Short mmCIF file of C-alpha atoms and ligand atoms in Angstrom, two decimals:
data_model
loop_
_atom_site.label_atom_id
_atom_site.label_comp_id
_atom_site.label_asym_id
_atom_site.label_seq_id
_atom_site.Cartn_x
_atom_site.Cartn_y
_atom_site.Cartn_z
CA MET A 1 6.13 8.21 16.06
CA LYS A 2 9.15 10.17 18.23
CA HIS A 3 7.39 12.21 20.94
CA ILE A 4 9.18 15.07 21.79
CA LEU A 5 10.01 18.48 24.19
CA ILE A 6 10.85 21.53 22.36
CA ASP A 7 13.36 24.48 24.71
CA ALA A 8 13.01 27.18 23.22
CA ASP A 9 13.73 31.41 23.26
CA THR A 10 10.93 31.89 20.46
CA GLY A 11 12.71 33.84 17.82
CA ILE A 12 12.42 33.29 14.14
CA ASP A 13 14.28 30.35 13.85
CA ASP A 14 12.94 28.91 16.88
CA SER A 15 9.45 29.34 15.58
CA LEU A 16 10.75 27.48 12.29
CA ALA A 17 11.90 24.74 13.80
CA ILE A 18 8.62 24.95 16.07
CA LEU A 19 5.98 24.45 12.70
CA TYR A 20 8.51 21.97 11.48
CA ALA A 21 7.52 19.96 14.07
CA LEU A 22 3.77 20.63 14.52
CA ARG A 23 3.03 19.58 11.16
CA SER A 24 5.75 16.34 11.06
CA PRO A 25 4.26 13.31 10.51
CA ASN A 26 6.99 11.73 12.81
CA PHE A 27 6.85 14.03 15.87
CA TYR A 28 4.10 14.49 18.51
CA VAL A 29 5.17 17.32 20.37
CA GLU A 30 4.27 16.79 24.09
CA GLY A 31 4.84 20.46 24.68
CA ILE A 32 6.82 23.25 24.49
CA THR A 33 8.72 24.56 27.48
CA THR A 34 10.47 28.91 27.10
CA CYS A 35 13.47 30.88 28.19
CA PHE A 36 15.04 33.49 27.69
CA GLY A 37 17.28 34.53 25.09
CA ASN A 38 16.22 35.87 21.74
CA ASN A 39 13.46 38.08 24.27
CA CYS A 40 12.42 37.22 28.03
CA ALA A 41 10.76 33.61 28.27
CA GLU A 42 7.06 35.25 28.67
CA GLN A 43 7.17 36.59 25.60
CA SER A 44 8.26 33.66 23.68
CA ALA A 45 5.80 31.52 25.46
CA ASP A 46 3.03 34.30 23.51
CA ASN A 47 4.90 33.26 20.60
CA CYS A 48 4.72 29.75 20.80
CA LEU A 49 1.12 29.67 22.07
CA ARG A 50 0.24 32.30 18.37
CA LEU A 51 2.49 29.37 15.96
CA ILE A 52 0.15 26.33 18.03
CA GLN A 53 -2.79 27.74 16.85
CA LEU A 54 -0.87 28.47 13.39
CA ALA A 55 0.50 25.12 13.24
CA LYS A 56 -3.01 23.65 13.44
CA CYS A 57 -1.90 19.90 14.54
CA GLY A 58 -4.90 19.16 15.42
CA TYR A 59 -4.03 17.86 18.69
CA ASP A 60 -3.26 20.32 22.27
CA VAL A 61 0.43 21.23 22.65
CA PRO A 62 1.00 22.44 26.47
CA VAL A 63 3.31 25.83 26.50
CA ALA A 64 4.83 25.46 30.09
CA VAL A 65 7.26 29.59 31.08
CA GLY A 66 10.91 28.41 32.34
CA ALA A 67 13.71 31.11 33.64
CA ASN A 68 14.52 33.85 32.92
CA GLU A 69 17.58 34.12 34.00
CA SER A 70 20.73 32.38 33.90
CA LEU A 71 21.54 29.43 37.04
CA ASP A 72 24.02 32.29 38.24
CA GLY A 73 21.35 35.17 37.94
CA VAL A 74 21.60 36.49 34.42
CA PHE A 75 19.33 37.75 32.02
CA GLY A 76 20.53 38.87 28.25
CA SER A 77 18.29 39.30 25.29
CA ALA A 78 19.78 39.01 21.74
CA PRO A 79 19.52 42.54 20.47
CA ALA A 80 16.50 43.23 18.81
CA TYR A 81 17.51 43.81 14.86
CA ILE A 82 17.99 39.87 14.84
CA HIS A 83 14.71 38.81 15.47
CA GLY A 84 12.46 42.07 16.25
CA ASP A 85 10.83 43.61 19.40
CA ASN A 86 8.36 40.34 19.58
CA GLY A 87 11.13 37.99 18.27
CA ILE A 88 9.52 36.62 15.82
CA GLY A 89 10.33 39.62 13.29
CA ASN A 90 7.75 41.94 14.04
CA VAL A 91 5.35 39.52 13.05
CA GLU A 92 1.70 40.35 14.43
CA LEU A 93 0.80 36.60 14.55
CA PRO A 94 -3.62 36.12 16.01
CA GLU A 95 -3.95 36.40 19.48
CA THR A 96 -4.63 32.64 21.09
CA THR A 97 -7.24 32.14 23.90
CA GLN A 98 -4.90 28.99 24.74
CA GLU A 99 -2.81 29.99 27.66
CA PRO A 100 0.41 29.06 29.26
CA ILE A 101 -0.16 26.22 32.60
CA ASN A 102 0.43 26.45 35.91
CA GLU A 103 3.75 24.59 36.26
CA THR A 104 7.44 25.48 36.28
CA ALA A 105 9.30 24.72 32.30
CA CYS A 106 11.60 22.11 34.80
CA ASP A 107 8.97 20.79 36.50
CA PHE A 108 7.24 20.46 33.14
CA ILE A 109 10.28 19.17 31.65
CA ILE A 110 10.63 16.26 35.00
CA ARG A 111 6.88 15.34 34.96
CA LYS A 112 6.54 14.81 31.01
CA ALA A 113 10.03 12.20 31.24
CA GLN A 114 8.45 10.43 34.31
CA GLU A 115 5.23 10.20 32.12
CA LEU A 116 6.76 8.88 28.15
CA LYS A 117 9.03 6.35 30.41
CA GLY A 118 12.31 6.35 28.52
CA GLU A 119 10.35 7.81 25.15
CA LEU A 120 10.54 11.53 25.19
CA ILE A 121 13.38 13.55 23.22
CA ILE A 122 14.13 16.76 24.16
CA ILE A 123 14.60 19.10 21.94
CA THR A 124 16.84 22.84 22.95
CA THR A 125 16.88 25.77 20.54
CA GLY A 126 17.81 28.54 23.69
CA ARG A 127 19.36 28.26 26.82
CA MET A 128 19.88 24.87 28.51
CA THR A 129 18.71 26.81 31.37
CA ASN A 130 15.03 24.52 32.04
CA LEU A 131 16.81 21.71 31.73
CA ALA A 132 19.78 22.19 33.92
CA MET A 133 17.39 22.94 36.41
CA ALA A 134 14.85 20.22 35.92
CA LEU A 135 18.76 17.87 36.34
CA GLU A 136 18.99 20.27 39.80
CA LYS A 137 16.18 18.49 40.91
CA ASP A 138 15.98 15.52 39.51
CA ALA A 139 19.18 13.59 38.93
CA SER A 140 18.30 10.98 37.42
CA LEU A 141 16.55 12.57 34.69
CA PRO A 142 19.52 10.58 31.82
CA LYS A 143 18.02 7.74 32.58
CA LYS A 144 14.66 8.89 32.17
CA VAL A 145 14.81 10.92 28.62
CA LYS A 146 15.54 8.88 25.66
CA LYS A 147 17.31 11.96 24.58
CA VAL A 148 18.14 15.61 23.76
CA VAL A 149 19.42 17.08 20.89
CA ALA A 150 20.54 20.87 20.92
CA MET A 151 21.34 23.65 19.25
CA GLY A 152 24.09 25.21 20.62
CA GLY A 153 28.10 26.06 20.89
CA CYS A 154 30.81 25.95 18.81
CA TYR A 155 33.41 23.40 18.50
CA LYS A 156 35.97 23.77 15.54
CA VAL A 157 34.60 26.74 14.43
CA PRO A 158 34.86 30.51 15.68
CA GLY A 159 31.52 31.42 17.96
CA ASN A 160 29.04 34.33 17.13
CA VAL A 161 29.18 35.91 20.19
CA SER A 162 32.50 36.12 21.02
CA PRO A 163 35.70 33.79 19.30
CA TYR A 164 35.02 30.96 21.58
CA ALA A 165 31.08 31.20 22.43
CA GLU A 166 27.76 30.57 20.55
CA ALA A 167 24.63 32.72 22.09
CA ASN A 168 23.27 29.83 23.25
CA ILE A 169 25.60 28.30 25.24
CA HIS A 170 27.64 31.52 25.93
CA GLY A 171 23.65 32.99 27.04
CA ASP A 172 23.96 30.18 30.47
CA ALA A 173 27.42 28.37 30.45
CA ARG A 174 27.07 26.89 33.76
CA ALA A 175 24.01 24.89 32.56
CA ALA A 176 25.35 23.70 29.71
CA ASP A 177 28.12 22.74 31.33
CA MET A 178 26.12 20.66 33.79
CA VAL A 179 24.35 19.34 30.77
CA PHE A 180 27.16 18.53 28.64
CA LYS A 181 28.51 16.11 31.56
CA ALA A 182 24.76 14.96 33.21
CA GLY A 183 24.91 11.79 30.73
CA PHE A 184 22.59 12.50 28.17
CA ASN A 185 22.34 10.81 25.19
CA LEU A 186 23.08 14.17 24.05
CA THR A 187 23.59 15.47 20.53
CA VAL A 188 24.60 19.17 19.96
CA VAL A 189 24.13 20.84 17.12
CA GLY A 190 26.33 23.86 16.48
CA LEU A 191 27.81 26.19 14.17
CA ASP A 192 29.82 23.85 12.85
CA VAL A 193 27.02 22.75 10.98
CA THR A 194 24.12 25.90 11.24
CA MET A 195 26.64 28.04 9.72
CA LYS A 196 26.87 26.61 6.55
CA THR A 197 23.33 25.40 5.93
CA PHE A 198 21.61 28.06 3.69
CA ILE A 199 17.49 29.39 3.48
CA THR A 200 17.11 31.06 0.30
CA GLN A 201 14.47 33.51 -1.05
CA ALA A 202 14.14 30.74 -3.95
CA ASP A 203 13.46 28.69 -0.76
CA VAL A 204 11.08 30.63 0.38
CA ASP A 205 8.71 31.18 -3.30
CA ASN A 206 9.12 27.36 -4.14
CA LEU A 207 7.20 26.97 -0.04
CA CYS A 208 4.46 30.04 -1.52
CA GLU A 209 3.91 28.61 -4.74
CA TYR A 210 3.26 24.63 -3.75
CA CYS A 211 2.09 25.11 -0.10
CA LEU A 212 -0.68 23.19 0.57
CA GLU A 213 -3.67 25.26 0.98
CA GLU A 214 -4.16 24.64 4.63
CA CYS A 215 -0.91 25.38 5.18
CA ARG A 216 -1.34 29.11 3.56
CA PRO A 217 -1.10 31.18 6.62
CA ILE A 218 2.07 29.51 7.50
CA ALA A 219 4.02 30.27 4.23
CA GLU A 220 2.25 33.79 4.81
CA TYR A 221 4.52 34.27 8.73
CA ILE A 222 7.64 32.21 7.15
CA LYS A 223 7.88 34.43 4.57
CA LYS A 224 7.04 37.53 6.43
CA ALA A 225 9.08 36.48 9.33
CA LEU A 226 12.48 35.49 7.05
CA ARG A 227 11.88 38.67 4.89
CA PHE A 228 12.75 40.25 8.56
CA TYR A 229 15.99 37.78 9.35
CA PHE A 230 16.87 37.69 6.34
CA GLU A 231 17.88 41.59 6.79
CA PHE A 232 19.65 40.95 10.10
CA HIS A 233 21.91 38.45 7.68
CA ARG A 234 22.72 40.74 5.17
CA VAL A 235 23.41 43.60 7.62
CA THR A 236 26.06 41.65 9.29
CA MET A 237 27.19 38.97 6.56
CA GLY A 238 26.57 40.38 3.50
CA MET A 239 24.00 37.76 2.71
CA ALA A 240 21.30 38.70 0.00
CA HIS A 241 18.18 36.98 0.20
CA ALA A 242 19.21 34.46 2.63
CA SER A 243 20.42 32.95 6.07
CA VAL A 244 21.90 30.63 8.01
CA VAL A 245 20.12 27.64 9.27
CA HIS A 246 19.89 27.45 13.08
CA ASP A 247 17.06 25.46 14.94
CA PRO A 248 14.81 24.10 12.57
CA LEU A 249 19.04 21.93 11.24
CA ALA A 250 18.59 20.66 14.87
CA MET A 251 15.26 19.88 14.93
CA LEU A 252 15.73 18.07 11.66
CA ILE A 253 18.74 16.45 13.33
CA ALA A 254 16.08 14.64 15.59
CA GLU A 255 13.88 13.34 13.40
CA ASP A 256 16.18 12.17 11.18
CA PRO A 257 20.05 11.32 12.99
CA SER A 258 21.38 10.21 9.55
CA LEU A 259 21.24 13.51 8.03
CA GLY A 260 24.38 14.43 10.25
CA VAL A 261 27.92 12.68 10.75
CA TYR A 262 29.47 12.76 14.14
CA GLU A 263 32.33 12.90 16.77
CA MET A 264 31.71 10.88 20.19
CA VAL A 265 33.70 13.17 22.75
CA ARG A 266 34.00 13.97 26.35
CA ALA A 267 32.84 17.74 26.89
CA GLY A 268 32.43 20.21 28.99
CA VAL A 269 31.42 24.17 28.53
CA GLU A 270 33.86 26.44 29.61
CA TYR A 271 31.97 29.10 32.64
CA GLN A 272 34.54 30.34 34.99
CA SER A 273 36.93 32.43 32.72
CA GLU A 274 34.88 35.53 31.34
CA ARG A 275 36.92 35.55 28.26
CA PHE A 276 36.15 31.61 27.07
CA SER A 277 33.00 31.81 28.45
CA GLY A 278 30.30 29.07 26.47
CA MET A 279 33.79 27.73 25.32
CA ILE A 280 33.46 23.59 24.60
CA THR A 281 36.22 21.71 26.40
CA THR A 282 37.09 18.38 25.06
CA ASP A 283 38.40 15.63 26.85
CA ASP A 284 40.48 13.80 23.83
CA GLY A 285 41.87 10.77 25.75
CA PHE A 286 41.30 7.91 24.89
CA VAL A 287 38.01 6.44 26.68
CA PRO A 288 38.43 2.07 25.96
CA VAL A 289 34.48 1.37 26.48
CA LEU A 290 31.99 4.39 24.82
CA ASP A 291 29.93 4.98 27.64
CA ARG A 292 27.20 8.12 27.78
CA GLU A 293 29.13 10.33 29.08
CA GLU A 294 30.74 10.62 25.41
CA ILE A 295 28.39 13.88 23.63
CA ALA A 296 27.90 13.71 19.86
CA ILE A 297 28.75 16.59 18.26
CA CYS A 298 27.97 16.92 14.84
CA ILE A 299 30.35 18.40 12.55
CA GLN A 300 28.57 17.70 9.44
CA VAL A 301 25.21 17.85 7.80
CA ASP A 302 23.65 16.92 4.38
CA SER A 303 22.07 20.46 3.84
CA VAL A 304 20.68 20.30 0.76
CA LYS A 305 18.09 17.39 1.84
CA ALA A 306 18.11 19.60 5.15
CA VAL A 307 16.88 22.18 3.75
CA ARG A 308 13.96 20.40 1.56
CA ARG A 309 12.57 18.14 4.25
CA LEU A 310 12.48 21.09 6.42
CA PHE A 311 9.47 23.06 4.13
CA SER A 312 8.52 19.76 2.73
CA VAL A 313 5.72 19.40 5.37
CA PHE A 314 4.08 22.23 4.53
CA GLN A 315 3.86 21.85 0.51
CA ASN A 316 2.29 19.60 -1.53
CA MET A 317 4.25 17.18 -2.81
CA GLU A 318 1.14 14.56 -4.48
CA PRO A 319 3.35 13.81 -8.47
CA GLY A 320 2.07 15.85 -11.43
CA ARG A 321 0.66 19.08 -8.83
CA TYR A 322 2.99 21.04 -11.50
CA ASN A 323 1.22 19.69 -14.37
CA LYS A 324 -2.01 20.37 -13.26
CA LYS A 325 -1.06 23.90 -11.82
CA LYS A 326 -0.29 24.81 -15.83
CA ASN A 327 -3.07 23.34 -17.27
O1 RIB B 1 23.17 30.88 17.92
C1 RIB B 1 22.27 30.45 17.20
C2 RIB B 1 20.38 30.33 18.16
O2 RIB B 1 21.15 31.47 19.95
C3 RIB B 1 20.46 29.91 17.67
O3 RIB B 1 18.55 28.66 18.52
C4 RIB B 1 19.01 31.64 17.90
O4 RIB B 1 17.47 31.30 18.04
C5 RIB B 1 19.47 32.09 19.49
O5 RIB B 1 19.12 31.26 20.21
CA1 CA B 2 16.91 29.48 19.50
#
């Protein structure tokens, strides 16, 4: 069992990653912290609370609201045509009585790292601002967490908000630079692999046909949210009834690193130049001893296996299910 903390700017792809984590038998979600990005941190938290209720994971998952601007005080939000006005494709999930905890995201991260005694895995699917703020308060954090897996960056491929930068890293490049250099056992899952992994309408149809009865509301949510997300991919990338897979891929790799192939590099993030802000910079000089200053950048992934696994947690995987249905 992996004990994880998710730090998200809960948009559509974040929501898929969160639902997966809440249903996977391999994860125990210690909590979710939220950040600005796809929308503001409060809206992200509200989305998380509704998703937790939808997932019915059987245990309490605290949610802590985090940063609403970058370390340098800049708020930026994705245009509504990507994730909708509410971040989850304008799908109206039922309200919940659960409220965010009375603790900031960075304090919650520090406390959980301490409590879990080296077992905590942090998965970031948005800006790294909360993690950088936690680092500012506790520089020994990298020694206290098992691993960080971050969706973000573009290593050998173009960016999605500039030719050089991916949105999560660009949104707070200085925070990302801090996290890259802090000495975390860090795996970066960026556009090099997420832009080559696809969800299609056929996956959604399969999910709806074969989902577990208890997961039917989840399947309905995914169907509606992805309809919105597919439309964004159609008008911006010419993709028909399909989308790329950003945040869920980071979650799947956190669960099973063997899905990916990695390059170990000493890396930082450019944050001073306006033009190149958010660009991953690497030091390719020979390093005689591998140490935690190197981070793992995912350069290849088994996309087919990843997407199958993503939907499998919501489905009835019993042999004979298909035959039973036909009879
Ligand atoms: O660039 C993709 C990332 O930006 C994803 O995490 C998406 O949710 C947005 O935050
Ligand atoms: Ca995200």
